[in-house]
Short mmCIF file of N, CA and C in Angstrom, two decimals:
data_model
loop_
_atom_site.label_atom_id
_atom_site.label_comp_id
_atom_site.label_asym_id
_atom_site.label_seq_id
_atom_site.Cartn_x
_atom_site.Cartn_y
_atom_site.Cartn_z
N MET A 1 0.84 -1.16 0.00
CA MET A 1 0.00 0.00 0.00
C MET A 1 0.89 1.23 0.00
N THR A 2 0.68 2.14 -0.95
CA THR A 2 1.41 3.39 -1.00
C THR A 2 0.54 4.49 -0.45
N ILE A 3 1.06 5.21 0.52
CA ILE A 3 0.30 6.27 1.16
C ILE A 3 1.15 7.52 1.20
N GLU A 4 0.56 8.64 0.81
CA GLU A 4 1.25 9.92 0.87
C GLU A 4 0.81 10.63 2.14
N LEU A 5 1.76 10.90 3.03
CA LEU A 5 1.47 11.63 4.26
C LEU A 5 1.77 13.10 4.05
N THR A 6 0.87 13.94 4.51
CA THR A 6 1.12 15.37 4.46
C THR A 6 1.11 15.92 5.88
N PRO A 7 2.05 16.81 6.20
CA PRO A 7 2.07 17.37 7.55
C PRO A 7 0.92 18.34 7.77
N ARG A 8 0.76 18.79 9.00
CA ARG A 8 -0.26 19.78 9.31
C ARG A 8 -0.06 21.00 8.45
N ALA A 9 -1.15 21.63 8.08
CA ALA A 9 -1.07 22.83 7.25
C ALA A 9 -0.42 23.95 8.04
N ALA A 10 0.56 24.59 7.44
CA ALA A 10 1.27 25.68 8.10
C ALA A 10 0.48 26.98 8.02
N ALA A 11 -0.26 27.16 6.94
CA ALA A 11 -1.04 28.38 6.77
C ALA A 11 -2.41 28.02 6.20
N PRO A 12 -3.42 28.80 6.50
CA PRO A 12 -4.75 28.50 5.97
C PRO A 12 -4.79 28.68 4.46
N ILE A 13 -5.68 27.95 3.82
CA ILE A 13 -5.86 28.07 2.37
C ILE A 13 -6.64 29.34 2.10
N THR A 14 -6.10 30.21 1.27
CA THR A 14 -6.78 31.46 0.97
C THR A 14 -7.45 31.43 -0.40
N ASP A 15 -7.05 30.51 -1.27
CA ASP A 15 -7.64 30.39 -2.59
C ASP A 15 -8.81 29.42 -2.50
N LEU A 16 -10.03 29.93 -2.60
CA LEU A 16 -11.22 29.10 -2.44
C LEU A 16 -11.83 28.69 -3.77
N THR A 17 -11.16 28.96 -4.88
CA THR A 17 -11.73 28.65 -6.18
C THR A 17 -11.96 27.17 -6.40
N GLY A 18 -11.15 26.31 -5.79
CA GLY A 18 -11.30 24.87 -5.99
C GLY A 18 -12.33 24.21 -5.11
N LEU A 19 -12.97 24.97 -4.22
CA LEU A 19 -13.94 24.38 -3.32
C LEU A 19 -15.25 24.03 -4.00
N ILE A 20 -15.53 24.65 -5.12
CA ILE A 20 -16.73 24.32 -5.89
C ILE A 20 -16.42 23.10 -6.72
N ALA A 21 -17.31 22.12 -6.67
CA ALA A 21 -17.05 20.85 -7.35
C ALA A 21 -16.92 21.04 -8.86
N SER A 22 -15.84 20.58 -9.38
CA SER A 22 -15.63 20.62 -10.82
C SER A 22 -16.17 19.33 -11.42
N PRO A 23 -16.49 19.33 -12.71
CA PRO A 23 -16.98 18.09 -13.33
C PRO A 23 -16.01 16.93 -13.16
N SER A 24 -14.70 17.19 -13.24
CA SER A 24 -13.73 16.11 -13.10
C SER A 24 -13.73 15.54 -11.69
N ALA A 25 -13.96 16.39 -10.68
CA ALA A 25 -14.02 15.93 -9.29
C ALA A 25 -15.24 15.04 -9.09
N ARG A 26 -16.37 15.45 -9.66
CA ARG A 26 -17.58 14.64 -9.52
C ARG A 26 -17.40 13.30 -10.23
N THR A 27 -16.75 13.29 -11.38
CA THR A 27 -16.52 12.07 -12.13
C THR A 27 -15.60 11.12 -11.38
N ALA A 28 -14.58 11.66 -10.71
CA ALA A 28 -13.62 10.82 -9.99
C ALA A 28 -14.27 10.07 -8.85
N ARG A 29 -15.36 10.58 -8.28
CA ARG A 29 -15.99 9.94 -7.14
C ARG A 29 -17.27 9.20 -7.51
N ARG A 30 -17.59 9.11 -8.78
CA ARG A 30 -18.85 8.53 -9.21
C ARG A 30 -18.76 7.01 -9.37
N GLY A 31 -19.81 6.33 -8.97
CA GLY A 31 -19.97 4.91 -9.25
C GLY A 31 -18.88 4.02 -8.70
N ASN A 32 -18.36 3.15 -9.56
CA ASN A 32 -17.36 2.17 -9.15
C ASN A 32 -15.94 2.73 -9.18
N ASP A 33 -15.81 4.01 -9.36
CA ASP A 33 -14.49 4.62 -9.44
C ASP A 33 -13.99 5.01 -8.05
N ALA A 34 -14.10 4.09 -7.12
CA ALA A 34 -13.62 4.33 -5.76
C ALA A 34 -12.11 4.43 -5.78
N PRO A 35 -11.54 5.15 -4.81
CA PRO A 35 -10.08 5.29 -4.80
C PRO A 35 -9.37 3.98 -4.53
N HIS A 36 -8.18 3.85 -5.09
CA HIS A 36 -7.29 2.73 -4.82
C HIS A 36 -6.31 3.18 -3.75
N ALA A 37 -5.53 2.26 -3.23
CA ALA A 37 -4.56 2.60 -2.18
C ALA A 37 -3.63 3.72 -2.62
N ALA A 38 -3.23 3.73 -3.88
CA ALA A 38 -2.32 4.77 -4.38
C ALA A 38 -2.99 6.13 -4.47
N ASP A 39 -4.33 6.17 -4.41
CA ASP A 39 -5.07 7.43 -4.51
C ASP A 39 -5.27 8.10 -3.15
N ILE A 40 -4.88 7.44 -2.08
CA ILE A 40 -5.13 7.95 -0.73
C ILE A 40 -4.02 8.89 -0.28
N ARG A 41 -4.43 10.03 0.28
CA ARG A 41 -3.51 10.97 0.92
C ARG A 41 -3.96 11.13 2.37
N ILE A 42 -3.02 10.99 3.29
CA ILE A 42 -3.33 11.11 4.72
C ILE A 42 -2.71 12.40 5.23
N SER A 43 -3.53 13.27 5.77
CA SER A 43 -3.05 14.51 6.38
C SER A 43 -3.10 14.35 7.89
N ILE A 44 -2.00 14.65 8.54
CA ILE A 44 -1.92 14.55 9.99
C ILE A 44 -2.53 15.81 10.60
N LEU A 45 -3.58 15.63 11.39
CA LEU A 45 -4.23 16.76 12.05
C LEU A 45 -3.72 16.95 13.47
N SER A 46 -3.42 15.85 14.14
CA SER A 46 -2.85 15.88 15.50
C SER A 46 -2.17 14.54 15.73
N ASP A 47 -1.74 14.30 16.97
CA ASP A 47 -1.06 13.03 17.26
C ASP A 47 -2.03 11.85 17.28
N HIS A 48 -3.35 12.11 17.18
CA HIS A 48 -4.33 11.02 17.18
C HIS A 48 -5.45 11.21 16.15
N GLU A 49 -5.28 12.17 15.22
CA GLU A 49 -6.32 12.44 14.23
C GLU A 49 -5.71 12.60 12.84
N TRP A 50 -6.39 12.03 11.84
CA TRP A 50 -5.93 12.09 10.46
C TRP A 50 -7.11 12.36 9.54
N ARG A 51 -6.86 13.12 8.46
CA ARG A 51 -7.87 13.36 7.42
C ARG A 51 -7.46 12.51 6.23
N ILE A 52 -8.42 11.80 5.65
CA ILE A 52 -8.17 10.91 4.51
C ILE A 52 -8.75 11.57 3.26
N CYS A 53 -7.90 11.75 2.25
CA CYS A 53 -8.32 12.43 1.02
C CYS A 53 -8.04 11.57 -0.21
N ASP A 54 -8.73 11.91 -1.28
CA ASP A 54 -8.53 11.29 -2.59
C ASP A 54 -7.58 12.18 -3.38
N ARG A 55 -6.39 11.68 -3.70
CA ARG A 55 -5.37 12.46 -4.40
C ARG A 55 -5.78 12.83 -5.81
N ARG A 56 -6.76 12.16 -6.38
CA ARG A 56 -7.19 12.45 -7.75
C ARG A 56 -7.95 13.77 -7.83
N ILE A 57 -8.41 14.25 -6.70
CA ILE A 57 -9.17 15.50 -6.64
C ILE A 57 -8.26 16.55 -6.01
N PRO A 58 -8.20 17.77 -6.56
CA PRO A 58 -7.31 18.79 -6.02
C PRO A 58 -7.53 19.01 -4.52
N GLU A 59 -6.43 19.23 -3.82
CA GLU A 59 -6.46 19.37 -2.36
C GLU A 59 -7.32 20.54 -1.90
N ASN A 60 -7.44 21.59 -2.72
CA ASN A 60 -8.24 22.73 -2.31
C ASN A 60 -9.73 22.56 -2.65
N ASN A 61 -10.12 21.38 -3.12
CA ASN A 61 -11.52 21.05 -3.40
C ASN A 61 -12.04 20.21 -2.25
N ALA A 62 -13.09 20.65 -1.59
CA ALA A 62 -13.62 19.95 -0.42
C ALA A 62 -14.04 18.51 -0.73
N GLU A 63 -14.36 18.22 -1.99
CA GLU A 63 -14.78 16.86 -2.36
C GLU A 63 -13.64 15.85 -2.28
N CYS A 64 -12.41 16.31 -2.09
CA CYS A 64 -11.29 15.36 -1.98
C CYS A 64 -11.32 14.64 -0.63
N VAL A 65 -12.00 15.19 0.36
CA VAL A 65 -12.02 14.59 1.70
C VAL A 65 -12.95 13.38 1.70
N LEU A 66 -12.38 12.22 2.03
CA LEU A 66 -13.15 10.98 2.12
C LEU A 66 -13.66 10.75 3.54
N GLY A 67 -12.90 11.22 4.53
CA GLY A 67 -13.31 11.02 5.92
C GLY A 67 -12.17 11.28 6.87
N TYR A 68 -12.34 10.80 8.10
CA TYR A 68 -11.39 11.06 9.17
C TYR A 68 -11.15 9.80 9.99
N ILE A 69 -9.97 9.73 10.59
CA ILE A 69 -9.64 8.65 11.52
C ILE A 69 -9.21 9.31 12.82
N ASP A 70 -9.72 8.79 13.93
CA ASP A 70 -9.39 9.30 15.25
C ASP A 70 -9.05 8.11 16.15
N LYS A 71 -7.87 8.13 16.75
CA LYS A 71 -7.51 7.05 17.68
C LYS A 71 -8.12 7.39 19.03
N THR A 72 -8.98 6.51 19.50
CA THR A 72 -9.67 6.74 20.76
C THR A 72 -9.88 5.42 21.48
N ALA A 73 -9.56 5.37 22.74
CA ALA A 73 -9.74 4.18 23.57
C ALA A 73 -9.09 2.94 22.96
N GLY A 74 -7.92 3.10 22.36
CA GLY A 74 -7.19 1.96 21.81
C GLY A 74 -7.69 1.47 20.46
N LEU A 75 -8.72 2.11 19.91
CA LEU A 75 -9.25 1.74 18.60
C LEU A 75 -9.14 2.92 17.65
N TYR A 76 -9.19 2.63 16.36
CA TYR A 76 -9.17 3.66 15.35
C TYR A 76 -10.61 3.86 14.86
N GLU A 77 -11.16 5.03 15.15
CA GLU A 77 -12.54 5.36 14.78
C GLU A 77 -12.53 5.99 13.40
N VAL A 78 -13.27 5.41 12.47
CA VAL A 78 -13.33 5.88 11.09
C VAL A 78 -14.69 6.52 10.84
N MET A 79 -14.65 7.75 10.36
CA MET A 79 -15.87 8.43 9.94
C MET A 79 -15.75 8.68 8.44
N LYS A 80 -16.52 7.93 7.67
CA LYS A 80 -16.53 8.10 6.21
C LYS A 80 -17.62 9.10 5.87
N LEU A 81 -17.28 10.09 5.08
CA LEU A 81 -18.28 11.09 4.69
C LEU A 81 -19.31 10.52 3.73
N SER A 82 -18.99 9.43 3.06
CA SER A 82 -19.94 8.80 2.14
C SER A 82 -20.94 7.91 2.87
N SER A 83 -20.70 7.61 4.13
CA SER A 83 -21.56 6.73 4.91
C SER A 83 -22.06 7.48 6.14
N THR A 84 -23.23 8.04 6.02
CA THR A 84 -23.76 8.86 7.11
C THR A 84 -24.24 8.01 8.28
N HIS A 85 -24.17 8.58 9.44
CA HIS A 85 -24.69 8.01 10.68
C HIS A 85 -23.95 6.79 11.21
N ASN A 86 -22.80 6.44 10.67
CA ASN A 86 -22.05 5.29 11.16
C ASN A 86 -20.60 5.65 11.44
N LEU A 87 -20.11 5.15 12.54
CA LEU A 87 -18.68 5.19 12.84
C LEU A 87 -18.20 3.76 12.83
N LEU A 88 -17.06 3.52 12.20
CA LEU A 88 -16.49 2.19 12.13
C LEU A 88 -15.24 2.16 13.00
N TYR A 89 -15.01 1.08 13.71
CA TYR A 89 -13.88 0.97 14.62
C TYR A 89 -12.98 -0.18 14.19
N TYR A 90 -11.67 0.09 14.14
CA TYR A 90 -10.67 -0.90 13.75
C TYR A 90 -9.58 -0.96 14.80
N SER A 91 -8.99 -2.13 14.98
CA SER A 91 -7.92 -2.28 15.96
C SER A 91 -6.56 -1.93 15.38
N ASP A 92 -6.49 -1.77 14.05
CA ASP A 92 -5.22 -1.53 13.36
C ASP A 92 -5.36 -0.31 12.45
N PHE A 93 -4.35 0.58 12.47
CA PHE A 93 -4.37 1.80 11.66
C PHE A 93 -4.43 1.48 10.17
N GLU A 94 -3.68 0.47 9.73
CA GLU A 94 -3.67 0.12 8.31
C GLU A 94 -5.05 -0.37 7.85
N GLN A 95 -5.75 -1.12 8.69
CA GLN A 95 -7.10 -1.55 8.35
C GLN A 95 -8.04 -0.35 8.25
N ALA A 96 -7.87 0.60 9.15
CA ALA A 96 -8.70 1.80 9.12
C ALA A 96 -8.52 2.55 7.80
N ILE A 97 -7.28 2.67 7.35
CA ILE A 97 -6.99 3.34 6.08
C ILE A 97 -7.57 2.52 4.92
N SER A 98 -7.37 1.22 4.96
CA SER A 98 -7.86 0.34 3.89
C SER A 98 -9.37 0.39 3.75
N SER A 99 -10.07 0.74 4.82
CA SER A 99 -11.53 0.79 4.76
C SER A 99 -12.03 1.84 3.76
N PHE A 100 -11.18 2.80 3.40
CA PHE A 100 -11.58 3.82 2.44
C PHE A 100 -11.43 3.34 1.00
N THR A 101 -10.72 2.24 0.78
CA THR A 101 -10.50 1.73 -0.57
C THR A 101 -11.13 0.38 -0.83
N SER A 102 -11.50 -0.33 0.22
CA SER A 102 -12.08 -1.66 0.04
C SER A 102 -12.97 -1.98 1.23
N GLN A 103 -13.66 -3.08 1.13
CA GLN A 103 -14.53 -3.53 2.22
C GLN A 103 -13.69 -4.26 3.26
N VAL A 104 -13.45 -3.62 4.39
CA VAL A 104 -12.72 -4.22 5.49
C VAL A 104 -13.68 -4.32 6.65
N LYS A 105 -13.82 -5.50 7.20
CA LYS A 105 -14.77 -5.70 8.28
C LYS A 105 -14.27 -5.00 9.55
N PRO A 106 -15.10 -4.08 10.10
CA PRO A 106 -14.70 -3.37 11.32
C PRO A 106 -14.84 -4.24 12.56
N ALA A 107 -14.11 -3.87 13.61
CA ALA A 107 -14.24 -4.57 14.89
C ALA A 107 -15.57 -4.24 15.54
N ALA A 108 -16.07 -3.01 15.30
CA ALA A 108 -17.35 -2.57 15.85
C ALA A 108 -17.90 -1.45 14.98
N VAL A 109 -19.22 -1.26 15.09
CA VAL A 109 -19.90 -0.17 14.36
C VAL A 109 -20.71 0.62 15.38
N GLY A 110 -20.66 1.95 15.28
CA GLY A 110 -21.44 2.81 16.17
C GLY A 110 -22.33 3.73 15.37
N ARG A 111 -23.36 4.25 16.01
CA ARG A 111 -24.28 5.17 15.36
C ARG A 111 -23.96 6.59 15.78
N VAL A 112 -24.08 7.53 14.85
CA VAL A 112 -23.90 8.93 15.14
C VAL A 112 -25.27 9.58 15.00
N PHE A 113 -25.67 10.31 16.00
CA PHE A 113 -27.00 10.95 15.96
C PHE A 113 -26.89 12.43 15.86
#
């Protein structure tokens, strides 16, 4: 699995032109065109939080964000933006990342209200 890690942002993004979904961004996320392991970019938010993005979509486009991982109580909590109302829990960080590219069975599932 190839993963590109990006450090915390040093400065806020001031160019907001890419935040509006472009046709190519919508096409990249449509149907069976789910990201592969090489398409994943992990941004470190803190020592226990990560943002998972699709590298095929420009970083300044909000549609590039696939979800978030938060290490809590010894488990990795995955919040996928494509799957509303569910949190998935994994015992391994690599499994948590893989859940964005394939069907990985979680250790537990929680509801978000």
